[in-house]
Coordinates of C-alpha atoms and ligand atoms in Angstrom, one line a residue:
M3 CA 19.8 71.1 0.2
V4 CA 19.6 69.1 -2.0
K5 CA 18.5 65.4 -2.2
T6 CA 20.4 62.8 -4.4
L7 CA 20.0 59.6 -5.7
W8 CA 21.2 57.2 -4.6
A9 CA 22.4 53.9 -6.5
V10 CA 23.5 50.3 -5.3
S11 CA 23.4 46.6 -7.1
D12 CA 24.7 43.4 -6.0
L13 CA 24.8 43.7 -2.6
H14 CA 24.5 39.8 -2.0
T15 CA 23.6 40.0 1.4
S16 CA 23.6 35.9 1.6
V17 CA 27.6 36.6 1.8
A18 CA 27.7 37.5 5.8
A19 CA 30.7 40.0 4.9
N20 CA 28.3 41.9 2.6
A21 CA 25.8 42.4 4.8
E22 CA 27.8 44.1 6.9
M23 CA 28.1 46.6 4.2
L24 CA 24.6 47.5 4.4
D25 CA 25.9 50.0 7.2
R26 CA 27.4 51.7 5.1
V27 CA 24.1 52.7 2.5
Q28 CA 23.0 55.9 4.4
P29 CA 20.6 59.0 3.2
T30 CA 22.4 62.1 3.6
N31 CA 19.0 64.1 3.6
P32 CA 16.3 62.3 4.7
G33 CA 14.2 63.1 0.9
D34 CA 17.5 61.0 -0.6
W35 CA 16.3 57.7 -3.0
L36 CA 17.7 54.4 -3.2
L37 CA 18.5 53.0 -6.1
V38 CA 18.9 48.9 -5.9
A39 CA 20.0 47.2 -8.7
G40 CA 19.0 43.6 -8.5
D41 CA 21.2 40.8 -7.1
V42 CA 20.5 41.1 -3.4
A43 CA 20.4 38.0 -2.4
E44 CA 18.6 34.5 -3.6
K45 CA 15.9 33.6 -1.2
T46 CA 12.5 35.5 -0.9
E47 CA 12.8 36.5 3.1
T48 CA 16.4 38.0 2.3
V49 CA 16.1 40.4 -0.2
L50 CA 13.1 41.5 1.3
A51 CA 14.4 41.2 4.8
T52 CA 17.1 43.4 3.5
L53 CA 14.6 46.3 1.4
A54 CA 13.0 46.3 4.1
T55 CA 16.1 47.8 6.1
L56 CA 16.9 50.3 3.6
R57 CA 13.2 51.2 3.2
Q58 CA 13.1 52.6 6.3
R59 CA 16.6 55.1 5.5
F60 CA 15.1 56.0 2.3
H61 CA 12.2 58.1 0.8
T62 CA 12.2 55.8 -1.5
V63 CA 13.8 52.6 -2.5
V64 CA 13.3 51.3 -6.5
W65 CA 13.8 48.0 -6.7
S66 CA 14.6 45.8 -10.1
P67 CA 15.4 42.1 -9.8
G68 CA 18.9 40.2 -10.6
N69 CA 19.3 36.3 -12.0
H70 CA 20.3 36.1 -7.6
E71 CA 16.6 36.8 -7.1
L72 CA 14.7 34.3 -9.5
F73 CA 17.3 31.6 -8.2
S74 CA 15.0 28.4 -7.1
Q75 CA 17.3 26.6 -4.7
G76 CA 16.1 23.4 -2.5
G77 CA 12.0 23.0 -3.3
A78 CA 10.3 24.8 -1.1
Q79 CA 10.9 27.9 -2.8
A80 CA 8.8 29.3 -5.8
Q81 CA 9.9 28.7 -9.1
G82 CA 10.5 31.2 -12.3
R83 CA 7.7 33.3 -12.6
E84 CA 6.2 32.9 -9.4
K85 CA 9.4 33.7 -7.5
Y86 CA 9.2 37.1 -9.5
E87 CA 5.9 37.3 -8.3
E88 CA 6.2 36.9 -4.5
L89 CA 8.7 39.1 -4.8
V90 CA 6.6 42.3 -6.2
R91 CA 4.2 41.5 -3.9
G92 CA 7.2 41.0 -1.3
C93 CA 8.2 45.1 -2.1
R94 CA 4.9 46.6 -2.2
E95 CA 3.6 45.2 1.4
L96 CA 7.4 47.1 2.4
G97 CA 6.4 50.1 -0.2
V98 CA 9.0 49.8 -2.7
L99 CA 9.2 50.1 -6.3
T100 CA 9.2 47.6 -8.8
P101 CA 8.9 47.1 -12.6
E102 CA 5.2 46.5 -12.2
D103 CA 5.1 49.8 -10.8
P104 CA 4.2 53.3 -12.5
F105 CA 6.8 55.7 -12.0
A106 CA 8.0 57.9 -10.0
R107 CA 9.7 61.6 -10.5
F108 CA 12.8 62.3 -9.1
G109 CA 12.7 66.0 -9.6
D110 CA 12.6 66.2 -13.0
V111 CA 13.3 63.0 -14.1
T112 CA 11.4 59.8 -14.2
V113 CA 13.1 57.1 -13.1
V114 CA 12.8 54.0 -14.6
P115 CA 13.4 50.7 -13.3
L116 CA 13.2 47.7 -16.0
F117 CA 13.9 43.9 -15.2
T118 CA 14.6 42.2 -19.4
L119 CA 16.6 39.2 -18.7
Y120 CA 18.6 38.0 -20.9
D121 CA 18.0 35.6 -24.4
Y122 CA 21.4 34.9 -24.3
S123 CA 21.7 36.8 -28.1
L124 CA 25.4 38.3 -26.9
R125 CA 27.0 34.6 -27.2
P126 CA 30.0 34.7 -29.3
Q127 CA 29.2 35.1 -33.1
G128 CA 28.6 32.5 -35.5
T129 CA 27.7 30.2 -32.7
T130 CA 24.3 28.0 -31.8
V131 CA 23.1 28.6 -28.1
E132 CA 23.5 24.8 -27.4
Q133 CA 27.3 25.2 -29.0
A134 CA 27.8 28.5 -27.0
L135 CA 26.5 26.6 -23.8
Q136 CA 28.9 23.3 -24.4
S137 CA 31.9 26.3 -24.8
A138 CA 31.4 27.5 -21.6
K139 CA 30.8 24.6 -19.3
R140 CA 34.4 23.5 -21.0
K141 CA 35.6 26.8 -20.1
E142 CA 33.7 26.6 -16.6
V143 CA 32.3 29.9 -17.0
M144 CA 29.0 28.5 -16.7
L145 CA 26.9 30.0 -14.4
S146 CA 24.6 29.2 -11.9
D147 CA 21.7 30.8 -13.7
E148 CA 21.6 27.1 -15.8
L149 CA 20.2 25.2 -12.5
F150 CA 18.6 27.6 -10.4
I151 CA 16.6 29.7 -13.1
A152 CA 16.5 27.8 -16.6
P153 CA 14.8 24.6 -15.9
F154 CA 11.9 27.1 -14.4
V155 CA 11.1 29.1 -16.8
D156 CA 11.9 29.8 -21.1
I157 CA 13.9 32.2 -20.4
R158 CA 14.4 33.9 -23.7
G159 CA 10.5 34.1 -24.1
W160 CA 10.5 35.4 -20.6
C161 CA 13.2 38.0 -21.7
W162 CA 11.5 39.3 -25.4
E163 CA 7.8 39.9 -23.2
R164 CA 9.6 41.7 -20.7
L165 CA 11.7 43.9 -23.6
S166 CA 8.0 44.2 -25.4
Y167 CA 6.6 45.2 -21.7
S168 CA 9.5 47.6 -20.6
V169 CA 8.8 49.2 -25.1
N170 CA 5.9 50.0 -24.1
R171 CA 5.5 51.5 -20.4
V172 CA 9.5 54.0 -21.5
G173 CA 8.2 54.6 -24.8
R174 CA 4.9 56.7 -23.0
V175 CA 7.0 58.6 -20.6
E176 CA 7.9 62.2 -21.8
G177 CA 11.1 64.3 -21.2
P178 CA 13.9 62.8 -19.1
T179 CA 14.8 59.6 -17.7
V180 CA 17.0 57.5 -15.1
L181 CA 17.6 53.5 -16.4
M182 CA 18.1 51.1 -13.9
N183 CA 18.2 46.9 -15.3
H184 CA 20.3 44.4 -13.1
W185 CA 21.8 43.6 -16.4
P186 CA 23.5 46.1 -18.8
L187 CA 21.6 48.0 -21.5
E188 CA 24.6 48.6 -24.2
P189 CA 26.0 45.5 -25.1
Q190 CA 29.7 47.0 -25.1
L191 CA 29.6 47.1 -21.4
T192 CA 30.4 43.3 -21.5
Q193 CA 33.7 43.1 -23.0
A194 CA 35.5 44.1 -19.9
L195 CA 34.3 40.3 -18.3
G196 CA 37.1 39.6 -21.6
V197 CA 35.8 35.7 -21.4
P198 CA 33.0 36.0 -24.4
E199 CA 31.3 33.0 -23.7
M200 CA 30.1 34.6 -20.4
A201 CA 27.5 38.2 -22.2
M202 CA 25.6 35.7 -23.1
W203 CA 23.9 35.8 -19.4
C204 CA 24.5 39.5 -19.0
G205 CA 21.6 40.8 -21.1
T206 CA 19.8 41.6 -25.5
K207 CA 21.0 43.0 -27.8
H208 CA 17.8 44.5 -28.3
T209 CA 18.1 47.3 -25.6
K210 CA 21.4 49.0 -27.5
G211 CA 20.0 52.3 -27.9
W212 CA 17.6 52.3 -25.5
A213 CA 19.3 55.1 -22.9
E214 CA 19.5 57.8 -26.0
R215 CA 16.2 56.4 -27.0
Y216 CA 14.3 56.9 -23.7
Q217 CA 16.4 60.3 -22.9
A218 CA 18.4 59.0 -20.0
R219 CA 20.3 61.6 -18.0
A220 CA 22.0 58.0 -16.6
V221 CA 21.7 54.5 -16.5
V222 CA 22.4 52.3 -13.6
Y223 CA 23.1 48.7 -14.1
G224 CA 25.3 45.6 -11.7
H225 CA 26.0 42.1 -13.1
L226 CA 29.0 42.1 -14.0
H227 CA 31.1 43.3 -10.6
L228 CA 32.7 45.2 -11.9
P229 CA 31.6 49.0 -10.8
G230 CA 32.7 52.3 -12.1
R231 CA 31.3 54.8 -15.3
S232 CA 31.1 54.4 -19.0
T233 CA 29.8 57.5 -21.2
I234 CA 28.3 55.7 -24.4
A235 CA 27.0 58.3 -26.8
G236 CA 26.8 60.7 -23.9
V237 CA 25.1 58.6 -21.3
P238 CA 26.8 58.1 -18.3
H239 CA 26.2 54.6 -17.5
I240 CA 27.1 53.0 -14.2
E241 CA 27.9 50.4 -12.6
A242 CA 27.1 50.1 -8.8
S243 CA 28.1 46.5 -7.8
L244 CA 28.9 46.1 -4.3
G245 CA 30.2 42.2 -5.8
Y246 CA 31.9 39.9 -3.8
P247 CA 34.0 40.4 -0.5
K248 CA 37.1 39.3 -2.2
Q249 CA 36.4 41.9 -5.4
W250 CA 35.2 44.3 -2.9
R251 CA 37.6 44.1 -0.2
N252 CA 40.7 45.9 -1.1
T253 CA 38.3 49.2 -3.3
L254 CA 35.8 50.3 -1.9
D255 CA 37.5 52.4 0.2
S256 CA 39.2 54.1 -2.7
R257 CA 36.2 54.4 -4.5
S258 CA 32.8 56.2 -4.3
W259 CA 30.0 53.7 -3.2
P260 CA 27.5 53.9 -2.6
V261 CA 27.1 56.1 -6.2
A262 CA 25.1 59.1 -6.7
V263 CA 23.4 59.7 -9.9
L264 CA 21.5 62.7 -9.7
E265 CA 21.3 65.6 -6.9
V266 CA 18.2 67.7 -7.4
P267 CA 17.3 70.9 -4.7
D268 CA 15.5 69.8 -1.8
G269 CA 12.1 70.7 -2.6
A270 CA 12.1 69.4 -6.4
Ligands
FE2_28 FE1 25.8 40.1 -8.6

């Protein structure tokens, strides 16, 4: 028998049809683990209810936040960094691992949940952040992050803090890793969007090369809603997203989802 490290992202369970797809996220062995690479939902209670359901099914659940978890819509909700802290506290109560916990090992591989956000460094070359935002606005490709995250926190400052925190921790890991982050680690993956302005909300140039540097057997990410697998410098970068119904309705049955990232012998 083998146990499997599964991955999903962008469950967006506040959408009713997506909540139904949660039934598909099942282990095949009681020892199976699940990586959840962000964009579970927007409201803290919905995120935690979804993770609680998954925690009942899988031996271990590891979560990294996406931009949608950080949204604050309506005055009663925690905002900015407090929203993240609220989610981490909730995950601890559920026994779900987060980027704030000691890294766990699946077989001989250290599973590293990351939360590195974005810093607009992937904006079109030769533009200032302000110009790039104006251009995105004109083309109507502005992400809702500008309404629901940006007013409540200095995103660039937070991103750079997260990069420093992450390098300090993952840099001490010995042996192979699986890295998980909501935003792709390799900037070139954002080119598949076909809209240069959108890349500025899709990560940071500072994570380029992390997969090789930190001995990743695989990198799991989401955010782009372009599921698939790209090999860069010999490392598979796997986008494990479900996405919105119009994106998955005609494709889900023809692809393997959830995605099996690794298998190890049961006792490992
Ligand atoms: Fe998403």
